[in-house]
Short mmCIF file of C-alpha atoms in Angstrom, two decimals:
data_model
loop_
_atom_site.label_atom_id
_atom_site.label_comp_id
_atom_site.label_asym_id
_atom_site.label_seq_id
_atom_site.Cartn_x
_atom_site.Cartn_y
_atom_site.Cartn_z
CA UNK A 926 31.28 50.36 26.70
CA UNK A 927 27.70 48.74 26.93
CA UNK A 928 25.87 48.62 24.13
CA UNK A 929 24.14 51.71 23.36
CA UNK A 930 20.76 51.82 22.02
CA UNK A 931 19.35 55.75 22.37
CA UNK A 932 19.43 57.07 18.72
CA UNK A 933 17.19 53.35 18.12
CA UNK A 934 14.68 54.99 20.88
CA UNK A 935 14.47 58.46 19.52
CA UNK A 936 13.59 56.80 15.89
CA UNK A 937 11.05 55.18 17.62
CA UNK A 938 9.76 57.82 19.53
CA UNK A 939 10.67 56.61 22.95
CA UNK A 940 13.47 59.34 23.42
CA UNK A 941 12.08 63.40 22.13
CA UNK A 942 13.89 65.14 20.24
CA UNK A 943 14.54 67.54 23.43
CA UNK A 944 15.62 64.75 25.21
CA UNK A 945 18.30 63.98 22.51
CA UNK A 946 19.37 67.42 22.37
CA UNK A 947 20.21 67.23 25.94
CA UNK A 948 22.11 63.90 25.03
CA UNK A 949 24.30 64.62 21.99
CA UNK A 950 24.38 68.37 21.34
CA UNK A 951 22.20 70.29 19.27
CA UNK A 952 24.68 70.10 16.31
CA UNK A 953 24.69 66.35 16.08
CA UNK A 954 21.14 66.55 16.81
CA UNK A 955 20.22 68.45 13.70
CA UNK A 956 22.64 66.19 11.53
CA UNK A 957 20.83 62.90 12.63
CA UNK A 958 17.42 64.72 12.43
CA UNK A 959 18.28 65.75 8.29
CA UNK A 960 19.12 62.06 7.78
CA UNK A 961 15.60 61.29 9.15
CA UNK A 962 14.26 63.72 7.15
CA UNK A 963 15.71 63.13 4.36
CA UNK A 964 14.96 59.20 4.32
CA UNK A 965 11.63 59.97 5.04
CA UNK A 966 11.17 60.94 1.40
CA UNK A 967 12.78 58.73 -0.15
CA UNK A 968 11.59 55.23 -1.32
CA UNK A 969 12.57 51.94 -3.50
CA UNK A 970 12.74 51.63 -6.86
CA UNK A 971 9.57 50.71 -8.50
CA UNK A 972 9.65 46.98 -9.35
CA UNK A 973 9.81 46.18 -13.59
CA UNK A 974 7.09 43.68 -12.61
CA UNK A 975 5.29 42.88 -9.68
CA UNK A 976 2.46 41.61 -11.02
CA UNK A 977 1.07 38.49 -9.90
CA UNK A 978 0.28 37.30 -13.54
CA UNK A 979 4.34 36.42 -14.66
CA UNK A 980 5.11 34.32 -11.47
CA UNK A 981 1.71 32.40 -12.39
CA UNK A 982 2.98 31.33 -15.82
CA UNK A 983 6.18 30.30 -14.28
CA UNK A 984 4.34 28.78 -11.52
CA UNK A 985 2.69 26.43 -14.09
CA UNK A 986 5.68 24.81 -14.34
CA UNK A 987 6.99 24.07 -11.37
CA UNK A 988 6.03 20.56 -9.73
CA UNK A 989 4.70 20.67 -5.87
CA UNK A 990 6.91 18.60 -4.15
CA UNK A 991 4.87 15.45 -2.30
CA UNK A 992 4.65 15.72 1.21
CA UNK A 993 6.46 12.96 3.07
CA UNK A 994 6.02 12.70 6.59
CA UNK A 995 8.86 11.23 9.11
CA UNK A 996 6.96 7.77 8.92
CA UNK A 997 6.00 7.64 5.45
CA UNK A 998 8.96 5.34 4.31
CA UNK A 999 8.54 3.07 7.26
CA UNK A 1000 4.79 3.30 6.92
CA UNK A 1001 5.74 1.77 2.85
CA UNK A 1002 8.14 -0.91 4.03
CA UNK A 1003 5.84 -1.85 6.91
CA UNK A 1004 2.37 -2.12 4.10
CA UNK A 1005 4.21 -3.94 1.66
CA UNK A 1006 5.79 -7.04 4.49
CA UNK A 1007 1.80 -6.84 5.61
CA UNK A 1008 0.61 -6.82 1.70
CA UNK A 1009 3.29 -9.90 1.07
CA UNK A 1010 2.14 -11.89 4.52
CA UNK A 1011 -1.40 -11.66 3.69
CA UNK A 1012 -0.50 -12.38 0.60
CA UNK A 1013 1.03 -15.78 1.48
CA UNK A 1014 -1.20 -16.28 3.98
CA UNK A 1015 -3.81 -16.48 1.31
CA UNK A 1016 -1.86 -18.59 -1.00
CA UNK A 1017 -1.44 -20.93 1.73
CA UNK A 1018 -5.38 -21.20 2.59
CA UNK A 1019 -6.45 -24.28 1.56
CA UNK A 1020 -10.39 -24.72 1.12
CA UNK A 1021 -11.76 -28.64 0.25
CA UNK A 1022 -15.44 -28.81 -0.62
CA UNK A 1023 -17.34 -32.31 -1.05
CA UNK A 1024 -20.42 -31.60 -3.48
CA UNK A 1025 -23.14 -33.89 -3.02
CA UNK A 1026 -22.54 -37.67 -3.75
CA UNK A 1027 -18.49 -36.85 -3.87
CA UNK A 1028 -16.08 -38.49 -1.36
CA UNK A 1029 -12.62 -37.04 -0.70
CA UNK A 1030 -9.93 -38.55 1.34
CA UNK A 1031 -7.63 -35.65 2.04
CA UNK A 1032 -3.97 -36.66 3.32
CA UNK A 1033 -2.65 -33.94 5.31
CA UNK A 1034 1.44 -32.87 4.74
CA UNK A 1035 2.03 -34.60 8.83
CA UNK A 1036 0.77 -38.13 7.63
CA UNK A 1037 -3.02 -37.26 8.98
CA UNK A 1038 -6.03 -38.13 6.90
CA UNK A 1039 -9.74 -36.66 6.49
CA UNK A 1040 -12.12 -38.71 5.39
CA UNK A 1041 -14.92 -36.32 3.90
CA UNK A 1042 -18.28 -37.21 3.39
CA UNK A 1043 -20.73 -35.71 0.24
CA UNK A 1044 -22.03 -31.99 0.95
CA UNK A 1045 -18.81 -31.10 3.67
CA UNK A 1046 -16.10 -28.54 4.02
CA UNK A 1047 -12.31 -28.07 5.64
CA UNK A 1048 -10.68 -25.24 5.51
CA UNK A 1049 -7.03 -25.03 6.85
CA UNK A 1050 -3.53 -23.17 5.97
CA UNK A 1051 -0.92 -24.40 4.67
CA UNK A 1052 1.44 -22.03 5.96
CA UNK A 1053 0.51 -22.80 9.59
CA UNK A 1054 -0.82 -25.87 9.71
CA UNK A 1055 2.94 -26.82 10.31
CA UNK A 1056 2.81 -25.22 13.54
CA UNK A 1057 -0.79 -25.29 14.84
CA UNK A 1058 -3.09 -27.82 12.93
CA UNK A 1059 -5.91 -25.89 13.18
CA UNK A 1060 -9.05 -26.88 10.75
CA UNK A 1061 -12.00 -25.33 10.63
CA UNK A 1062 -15.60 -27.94 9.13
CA UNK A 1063 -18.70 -28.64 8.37
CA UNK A 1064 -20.64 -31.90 7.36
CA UNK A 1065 -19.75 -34.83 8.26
CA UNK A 1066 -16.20 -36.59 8.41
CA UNK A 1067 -13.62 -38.68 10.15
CA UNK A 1068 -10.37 -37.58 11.27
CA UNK A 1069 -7.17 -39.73 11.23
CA UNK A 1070 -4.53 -37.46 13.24
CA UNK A 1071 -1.16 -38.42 13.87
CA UNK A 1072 0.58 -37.63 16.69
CA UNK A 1073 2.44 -34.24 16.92
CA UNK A 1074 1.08 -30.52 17.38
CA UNK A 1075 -1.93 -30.08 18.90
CA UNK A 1076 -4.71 -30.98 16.61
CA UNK A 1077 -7.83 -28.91 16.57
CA UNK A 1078 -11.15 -28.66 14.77
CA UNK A 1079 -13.66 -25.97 14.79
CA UNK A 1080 -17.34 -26.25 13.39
CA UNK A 1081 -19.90 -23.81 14.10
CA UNK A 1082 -21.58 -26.24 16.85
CA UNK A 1083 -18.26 -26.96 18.88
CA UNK A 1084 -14.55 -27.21 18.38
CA UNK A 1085 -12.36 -30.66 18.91
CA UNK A 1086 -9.25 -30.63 20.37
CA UNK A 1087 -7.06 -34.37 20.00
CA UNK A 1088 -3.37 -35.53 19.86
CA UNK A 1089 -3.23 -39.01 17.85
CA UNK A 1090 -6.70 -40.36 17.18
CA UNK A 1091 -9.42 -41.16 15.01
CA UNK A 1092 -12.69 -39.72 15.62
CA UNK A 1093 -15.86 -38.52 13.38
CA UNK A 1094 -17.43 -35.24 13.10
CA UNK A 1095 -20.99 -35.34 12.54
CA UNK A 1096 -21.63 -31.43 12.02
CA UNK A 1097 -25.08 -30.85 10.16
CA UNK A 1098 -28.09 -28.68 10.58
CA UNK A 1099 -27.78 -27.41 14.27
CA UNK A 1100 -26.89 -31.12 15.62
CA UNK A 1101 -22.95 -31.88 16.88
CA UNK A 1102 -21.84 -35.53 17.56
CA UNK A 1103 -18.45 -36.49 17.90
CA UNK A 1104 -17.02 -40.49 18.24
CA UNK A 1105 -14.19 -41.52 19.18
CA UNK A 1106 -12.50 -44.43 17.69
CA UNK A 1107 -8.71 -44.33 19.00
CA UNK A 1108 -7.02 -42.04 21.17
CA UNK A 1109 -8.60 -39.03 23.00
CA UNK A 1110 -10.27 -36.21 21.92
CA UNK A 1111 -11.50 -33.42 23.67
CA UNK A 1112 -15.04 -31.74 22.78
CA UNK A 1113 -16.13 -28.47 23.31
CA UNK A 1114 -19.38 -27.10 22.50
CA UNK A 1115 -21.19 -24.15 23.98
CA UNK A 1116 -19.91 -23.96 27.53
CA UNK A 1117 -19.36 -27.63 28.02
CA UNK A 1118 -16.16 -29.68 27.43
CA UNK A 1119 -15.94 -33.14 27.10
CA UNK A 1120 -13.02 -35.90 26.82
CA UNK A 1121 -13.57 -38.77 25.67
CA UNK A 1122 -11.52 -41.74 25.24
CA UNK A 1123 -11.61 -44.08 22.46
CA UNK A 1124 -15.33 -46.17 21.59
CA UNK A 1125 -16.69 -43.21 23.27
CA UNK A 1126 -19.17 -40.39 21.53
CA UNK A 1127 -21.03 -37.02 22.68
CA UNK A 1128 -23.54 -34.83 20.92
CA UNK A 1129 -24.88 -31.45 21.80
CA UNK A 1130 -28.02 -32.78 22.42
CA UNK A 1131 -28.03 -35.46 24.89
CA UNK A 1132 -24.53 -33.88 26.38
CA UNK A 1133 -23.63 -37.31 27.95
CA UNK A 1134 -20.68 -39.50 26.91
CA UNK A 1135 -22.01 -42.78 25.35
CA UNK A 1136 -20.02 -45.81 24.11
CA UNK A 1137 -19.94 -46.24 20.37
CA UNK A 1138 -20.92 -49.66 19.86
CA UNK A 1139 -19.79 -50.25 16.26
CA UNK A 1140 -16.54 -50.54 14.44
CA UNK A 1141 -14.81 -48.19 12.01
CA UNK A 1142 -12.33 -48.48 9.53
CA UNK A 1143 -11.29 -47.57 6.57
CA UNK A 1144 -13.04 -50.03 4.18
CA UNK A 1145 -16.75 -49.50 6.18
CA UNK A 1146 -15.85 -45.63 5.83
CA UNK A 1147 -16.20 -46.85 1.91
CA UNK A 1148 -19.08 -48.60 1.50
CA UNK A 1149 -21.32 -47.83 4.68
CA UNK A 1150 -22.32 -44.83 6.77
CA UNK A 1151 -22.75 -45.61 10.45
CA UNK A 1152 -24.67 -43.59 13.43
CA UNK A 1153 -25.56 -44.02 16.13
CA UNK A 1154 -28.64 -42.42 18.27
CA UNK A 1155 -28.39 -39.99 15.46
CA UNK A 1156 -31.60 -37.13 14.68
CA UNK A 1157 -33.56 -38.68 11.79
CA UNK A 1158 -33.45 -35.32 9.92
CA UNK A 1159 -29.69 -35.59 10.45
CA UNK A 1160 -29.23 -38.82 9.01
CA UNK A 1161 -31.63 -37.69 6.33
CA UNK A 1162 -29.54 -34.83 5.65
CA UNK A 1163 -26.01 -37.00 4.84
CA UNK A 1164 -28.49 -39.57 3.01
CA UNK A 1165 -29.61 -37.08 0.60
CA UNK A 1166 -25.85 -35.42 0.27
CA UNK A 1167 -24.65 -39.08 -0.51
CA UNK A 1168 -26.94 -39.97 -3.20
CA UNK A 1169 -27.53 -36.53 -4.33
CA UNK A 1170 -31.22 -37.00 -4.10
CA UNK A 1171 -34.22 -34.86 -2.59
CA UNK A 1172 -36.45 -36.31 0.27
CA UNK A 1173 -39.59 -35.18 1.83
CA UNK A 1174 -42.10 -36.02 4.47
CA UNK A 1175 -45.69 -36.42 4.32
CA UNK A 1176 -45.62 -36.77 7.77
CA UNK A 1177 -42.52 -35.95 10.00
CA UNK A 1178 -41.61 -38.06 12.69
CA UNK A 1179 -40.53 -35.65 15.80
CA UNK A 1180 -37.33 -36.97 17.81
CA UNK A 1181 -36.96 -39.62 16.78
CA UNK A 1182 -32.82 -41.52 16.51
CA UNK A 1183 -31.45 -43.55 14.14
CA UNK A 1184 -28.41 -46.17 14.87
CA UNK A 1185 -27.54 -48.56 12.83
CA UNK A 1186 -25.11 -48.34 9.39
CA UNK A 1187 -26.82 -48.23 5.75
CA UNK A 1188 -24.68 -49.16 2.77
CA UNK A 1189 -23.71 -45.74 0.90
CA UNK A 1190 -23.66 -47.78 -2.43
CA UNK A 1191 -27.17 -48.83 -2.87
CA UNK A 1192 -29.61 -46.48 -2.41
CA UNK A 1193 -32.79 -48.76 -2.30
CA UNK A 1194 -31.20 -50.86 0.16
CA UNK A 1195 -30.56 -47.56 2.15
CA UNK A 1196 -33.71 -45.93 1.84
CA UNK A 1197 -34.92 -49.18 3.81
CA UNK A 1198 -32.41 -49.68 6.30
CA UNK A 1199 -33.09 -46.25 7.30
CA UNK A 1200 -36.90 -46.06 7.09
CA UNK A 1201 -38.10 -49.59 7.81
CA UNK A 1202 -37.89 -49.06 11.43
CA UNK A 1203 -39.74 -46.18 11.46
CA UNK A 1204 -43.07 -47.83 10.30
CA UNK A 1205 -42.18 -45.56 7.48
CA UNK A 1206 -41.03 -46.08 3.34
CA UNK A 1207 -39.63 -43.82 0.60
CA UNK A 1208 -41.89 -43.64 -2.35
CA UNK A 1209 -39.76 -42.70 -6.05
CA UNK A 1210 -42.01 -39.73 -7.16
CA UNK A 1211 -39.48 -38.80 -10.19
CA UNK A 1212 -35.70 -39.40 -10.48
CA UNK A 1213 -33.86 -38.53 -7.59
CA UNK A 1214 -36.80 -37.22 -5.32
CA UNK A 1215 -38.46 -39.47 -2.70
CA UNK A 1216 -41.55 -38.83 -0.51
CA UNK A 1217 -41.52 -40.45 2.77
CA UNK A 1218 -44.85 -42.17 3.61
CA UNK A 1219 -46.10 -44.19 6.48
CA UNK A 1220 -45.82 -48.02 5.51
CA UNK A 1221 -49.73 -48.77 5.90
CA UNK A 1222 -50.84 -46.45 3.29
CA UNK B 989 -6.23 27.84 4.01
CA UNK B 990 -4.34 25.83 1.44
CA UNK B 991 -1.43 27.37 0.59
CA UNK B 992 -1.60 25.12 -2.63
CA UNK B 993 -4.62 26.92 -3.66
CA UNK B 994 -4.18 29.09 -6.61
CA UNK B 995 -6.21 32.68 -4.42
CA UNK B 996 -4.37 32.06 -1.60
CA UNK B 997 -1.29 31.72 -2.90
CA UNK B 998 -1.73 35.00 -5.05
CA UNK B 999 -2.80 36.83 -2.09
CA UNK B 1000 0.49 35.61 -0.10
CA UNK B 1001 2.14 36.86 -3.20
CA UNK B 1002 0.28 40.26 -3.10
CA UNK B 1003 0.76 41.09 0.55
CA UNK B 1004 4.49 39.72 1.00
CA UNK B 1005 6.40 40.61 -2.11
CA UNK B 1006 6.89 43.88 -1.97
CA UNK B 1007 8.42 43.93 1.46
CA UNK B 1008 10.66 40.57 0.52
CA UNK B 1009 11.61 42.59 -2.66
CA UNK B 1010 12.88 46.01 -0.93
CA UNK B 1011 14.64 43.60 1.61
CA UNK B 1012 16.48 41.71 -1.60
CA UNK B 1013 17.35 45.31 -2.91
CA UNK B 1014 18.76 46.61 0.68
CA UNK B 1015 20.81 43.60 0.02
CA UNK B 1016 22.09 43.70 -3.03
CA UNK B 1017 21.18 47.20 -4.17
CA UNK B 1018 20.74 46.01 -7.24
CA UNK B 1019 17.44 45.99 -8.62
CA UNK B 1020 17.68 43.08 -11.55
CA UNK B 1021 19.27 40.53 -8.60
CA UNK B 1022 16.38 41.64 -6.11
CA UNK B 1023 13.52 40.71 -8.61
CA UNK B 1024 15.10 37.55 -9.70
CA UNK B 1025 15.47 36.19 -6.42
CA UNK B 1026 12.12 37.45 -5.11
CA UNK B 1027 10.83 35.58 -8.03
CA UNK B 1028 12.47 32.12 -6.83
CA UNK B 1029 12.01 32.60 -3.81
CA UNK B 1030 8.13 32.49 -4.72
CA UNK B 1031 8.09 29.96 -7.06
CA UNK B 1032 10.27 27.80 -3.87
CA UNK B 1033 7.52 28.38 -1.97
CA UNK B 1034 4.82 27.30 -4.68
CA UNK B 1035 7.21 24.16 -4.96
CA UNK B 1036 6.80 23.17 -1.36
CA UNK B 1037 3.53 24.83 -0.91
CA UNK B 1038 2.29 21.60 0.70
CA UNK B 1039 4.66 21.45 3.27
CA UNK B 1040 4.74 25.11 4.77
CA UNK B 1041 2.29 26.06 7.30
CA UNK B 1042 0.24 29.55 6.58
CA UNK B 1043 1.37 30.41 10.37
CA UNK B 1044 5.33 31.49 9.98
CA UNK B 1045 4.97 32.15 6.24
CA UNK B 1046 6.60 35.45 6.94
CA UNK B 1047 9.51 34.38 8.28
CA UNK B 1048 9.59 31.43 6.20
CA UNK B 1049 10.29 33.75 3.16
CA UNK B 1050 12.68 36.12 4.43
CA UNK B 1051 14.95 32.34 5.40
CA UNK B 1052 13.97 31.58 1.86
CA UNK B 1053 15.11 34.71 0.39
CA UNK B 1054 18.28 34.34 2.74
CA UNK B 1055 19.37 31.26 1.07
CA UNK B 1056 18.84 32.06 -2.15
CA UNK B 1057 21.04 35.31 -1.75
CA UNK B 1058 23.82 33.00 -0.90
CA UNK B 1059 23.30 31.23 -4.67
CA UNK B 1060 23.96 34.18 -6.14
CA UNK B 1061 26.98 35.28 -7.21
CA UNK B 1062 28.96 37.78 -4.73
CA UNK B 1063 27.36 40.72 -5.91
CA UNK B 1064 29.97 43.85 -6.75
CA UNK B 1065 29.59 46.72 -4.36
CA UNK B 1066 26.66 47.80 -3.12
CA UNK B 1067 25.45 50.86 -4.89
CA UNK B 1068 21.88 51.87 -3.34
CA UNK B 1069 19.86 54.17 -4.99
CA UNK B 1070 16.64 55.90 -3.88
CA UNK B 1071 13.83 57.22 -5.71
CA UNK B 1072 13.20 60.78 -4.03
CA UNK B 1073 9.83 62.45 -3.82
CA UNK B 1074 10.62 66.36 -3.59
CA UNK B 1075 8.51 68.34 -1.98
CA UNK B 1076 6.90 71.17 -3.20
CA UNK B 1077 8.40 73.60 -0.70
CA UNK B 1078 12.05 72.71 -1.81
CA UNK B 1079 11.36 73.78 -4.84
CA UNK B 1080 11.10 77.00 -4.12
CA UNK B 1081 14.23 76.96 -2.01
CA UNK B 1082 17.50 78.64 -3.67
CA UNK B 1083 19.17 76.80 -6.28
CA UNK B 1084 22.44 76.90 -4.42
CA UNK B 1085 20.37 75.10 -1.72
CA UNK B 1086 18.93 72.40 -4.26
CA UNK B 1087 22.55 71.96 -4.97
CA UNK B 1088 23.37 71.69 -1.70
CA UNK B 1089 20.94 69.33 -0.70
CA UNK B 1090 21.57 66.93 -3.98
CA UNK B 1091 25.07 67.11 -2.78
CA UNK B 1092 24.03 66.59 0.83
CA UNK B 1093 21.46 62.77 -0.70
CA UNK B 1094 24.65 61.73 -2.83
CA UNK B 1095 26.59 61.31 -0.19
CA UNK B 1096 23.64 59.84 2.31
CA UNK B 1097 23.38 57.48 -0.40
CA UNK B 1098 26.85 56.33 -0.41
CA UNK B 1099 27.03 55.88 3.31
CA UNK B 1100 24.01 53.38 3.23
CA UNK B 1101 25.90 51.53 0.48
CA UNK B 1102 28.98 51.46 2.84
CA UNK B 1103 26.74 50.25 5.68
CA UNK B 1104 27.60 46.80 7.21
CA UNK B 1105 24.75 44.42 5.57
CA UNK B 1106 23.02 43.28 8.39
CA UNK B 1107 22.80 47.10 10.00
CA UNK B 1108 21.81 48.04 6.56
CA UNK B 1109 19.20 45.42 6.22
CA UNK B 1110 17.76 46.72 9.26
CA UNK B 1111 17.85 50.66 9.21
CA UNK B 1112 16.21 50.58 5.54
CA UNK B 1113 13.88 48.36 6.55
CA UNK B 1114 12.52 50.84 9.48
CA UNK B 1115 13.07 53.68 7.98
CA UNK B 1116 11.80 53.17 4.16
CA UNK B 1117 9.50 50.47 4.70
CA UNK B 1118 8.08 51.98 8.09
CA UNK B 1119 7.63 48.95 9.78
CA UNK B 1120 8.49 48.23 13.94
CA UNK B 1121 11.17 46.59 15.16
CA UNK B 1122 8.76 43.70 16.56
CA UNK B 1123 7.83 43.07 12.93
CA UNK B 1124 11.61 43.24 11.58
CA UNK B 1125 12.82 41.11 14.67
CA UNK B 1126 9.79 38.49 13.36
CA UNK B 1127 10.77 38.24 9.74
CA UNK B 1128 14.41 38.41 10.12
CA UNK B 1129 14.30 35.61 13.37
CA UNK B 1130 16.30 37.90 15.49
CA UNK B 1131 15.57 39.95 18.84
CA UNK B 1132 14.24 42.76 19.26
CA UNK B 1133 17.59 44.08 21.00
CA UNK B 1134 19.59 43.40 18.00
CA UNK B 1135 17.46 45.16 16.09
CA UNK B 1136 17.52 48.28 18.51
CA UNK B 1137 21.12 47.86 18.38
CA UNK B 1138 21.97 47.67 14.76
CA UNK B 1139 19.51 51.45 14.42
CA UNK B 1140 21.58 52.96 16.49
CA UNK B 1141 25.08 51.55 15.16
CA UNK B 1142 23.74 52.52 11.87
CA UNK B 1143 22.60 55.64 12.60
CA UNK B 1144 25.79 56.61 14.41
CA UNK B 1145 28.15 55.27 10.99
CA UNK B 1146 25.83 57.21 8.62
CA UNK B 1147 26.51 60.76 10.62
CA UNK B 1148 30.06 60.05 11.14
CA UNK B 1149 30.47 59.52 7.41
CA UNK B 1150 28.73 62.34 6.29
CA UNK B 1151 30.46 64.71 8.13
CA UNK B 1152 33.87 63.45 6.78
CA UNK B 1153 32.95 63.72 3.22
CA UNK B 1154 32.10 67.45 4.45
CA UNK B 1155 35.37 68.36 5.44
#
């Protein structure tokens, strides 16, 4: 037999109680209708304690379990392998800063050397230097690179890309010059690229490749700077970083280039290799500060 | 709405309890088993207050209260009792016909205890507690038809009975 659902209808008032009557007989009619009734009086035993009060002391106690989302664990795992990359990452970050009048020769773990000059930065990492020698300067510097990964160098003028070469970065004020002395390198600055071979230089001035008409090596790199067509305020800049000394103009000569080397050991003998040609001379006005006047005054 | 917050929680508690609690004692019809577990059943909730959404918090409780009836010992038989409020017209009625109708409640009383849980459950619920079979179907997680079903089986068991405790 199907289920039968009418007594759940007439409790509902879906089915009258006529209607029933018809259905069942007015005998079981009446005895469903007095158990109606009778329920309809009737209620629950009143609670001991229903007041909101004892749960709340009990409450007190009890500690809200955390909510942990689906990802939360992986989320953990995943922060801490980040946390512990950076981490080493960082470790590995190596940062080498020349103060002023301070050489450094730094040898790199793949045989490579940098040859920093006073008042210059590199900035590389450890970690993956191994797998892209990237190094990131300013100032001025030569580069010894041995032959393996690509090598590259980024300054805020341009960046230098090179497999085994030697080649110096000349990265001060707003002025870029790169020279070659072995090998190739390849320049880029703003939206030009150069290559140049070895004897070979380019600045972000000019933007023309030029031969480099003097020699470098390691025992010049010691005792001598050497430019060549070179800003005068850019020269000025590495002189003053060398000898850690102050120099101003009276009179500032507008574009005008210095080439020639000056010796980075004696500083009058500098201050006159440098200025002589100009017409001009460097006047002591107290220790380590020299105005630069014309030479007929 | 944060369920974690102390006014909303006590206002879950004020509109909710009573209906969980009658449920517990159409259970166990016992009234000391019925607090107790409405009691952990509350402070379960408190526990995990961050977790349960405001939206099925009905439903969530009666499921609660399920599963904590299952922790609890196998209760003895069921033995229901009901307060009654008398009107004032019986009382006027013949004493042979008070006895009658005592008589008549004892043994309504012992067929609800008899009842099959779940039918039980379900009849008391709708017929103490007033409320529609929409809103029993909600709490309990169960259809409508089931509901409509178990009234009428119920219904049906508590006559039969009756009349044999007549004869």
């Amino acid at each position: 037999m199907e289920d039968q659902k009418y007594l759940a209808d007439w409790m509902e008032g879906k089915i009258t109680d006529e209607e029933l009557k018809e259905m069942v007989g007015e005998a079981t009619f009446l005895s469903y209708a007095q158990i109606i009734k009778t329920l309809d009086n009737w209620s629950v035993p009143e609670r001991k304690d229903p007041n909101f009060e004892q749960l709340a002391a009990k409450m007190a106690l009890v500690k809200k379990e955390k909510k942990t989302p689906k990802y939360t664990w992986f989320a953990i795992a995943a922060s801490i392998v980040l946390i512990f990359s950076v981490g080493l990452y960082q470790i590995n970050s190596v940062k080498i800063t020349t103060e002023i009048a301070n050489y450094k020769t730094i040898d790199l773990m793949d045989g490579s050397k940098i040859y920093l000059e006073p008042n210059s930065t590199v900035h590389y990492n450890k970690l993956t230097y191994r797998l892209y020698r990237n190094i990131e300067a300013e100032g001025t510097m030569v580069f010894k690179v041995s032959k393996g990964a690509p090598f590259k160098v980024a300054t805020k003028n341009g960046t230098i890309a090179v497999l085994g070469t030697t080649f110096k970065v000349l990265d001060r004020l707003n002025f870029f010059k790169v020279s070659c002395f072995e090998g190739k390198v390849k320049v880029g600055m703003q939206n030009n690229a150069f290559t140049i071979k070895a004897s070979e230089e380019v600045d972000n001035v000019s933007k023309e490749i030029k031969p480099v008409e003097y020699e470098w090596n390691e025992d010049i790199q010691s005792t001598y700077a050497t430019y060549q067509h070179t800003p005068l305020e850019v020269v000025v800049a590495d002189l003053e970083a060398i000898y850690a000394i102050d120099i101003s103009f009276s009179n500032m000569p507008e574009k005008v280039y210095f080439s020639g080397r000056y010796s980075t050991v004696n500083l009058e003998e500098a201050l006159l290799t440098v200025f002589t040609p100009f017409h001009l001379k460097a006047k002591k006005i107290q220790d380590n500060n020299y105005k630069i006047e014309s030479l007929e005054e | 709405m944060n369920l974690c917050n102390h006014k909303t929680f006590e206002t879950v508690y004020k509109k909710y309890s009573n209906g969980l609690y009658n449920y517990l004692y159409y259970t166990f019809g016992n009234q000391t088993d019925a607090e107790d577990v409405t009691q952990n059943v509350f402070l379960k909730l408190w526990e995990r207050c961050k977790t349960v959404s405001l939206e099925n918090i009905k439903s969530y409780l009666y499921t609660l209260g399920r599963n904590e009836c299952l922790n609890i010992k196998k209760h003895e038989k069921v033995k229901i009792v009901f307060q009654k409020q008398h009107t004032s017209d019986v009382n006027i009625e013949s004493p042979e016909f008070n006895l009658e109708k005592k008589e008549f409640e004892q043994k309504l009383e012992q067929a609800i205890s008899n009842l099959k849980e779940g039918e039980r459950q379900v009849f008391l619920m709708s017929r103490i507690d007033k409320k529609k079979y929409m809103e029993i179907a909600e709490e309990l997680n169960l259809s409508v038809k089931t509901i409509e079903k178990r009234m009428h089986n119920a219904l049906v068991y508590l006559r039969t009975n009756i009349k044999e405790f007549n004869r």
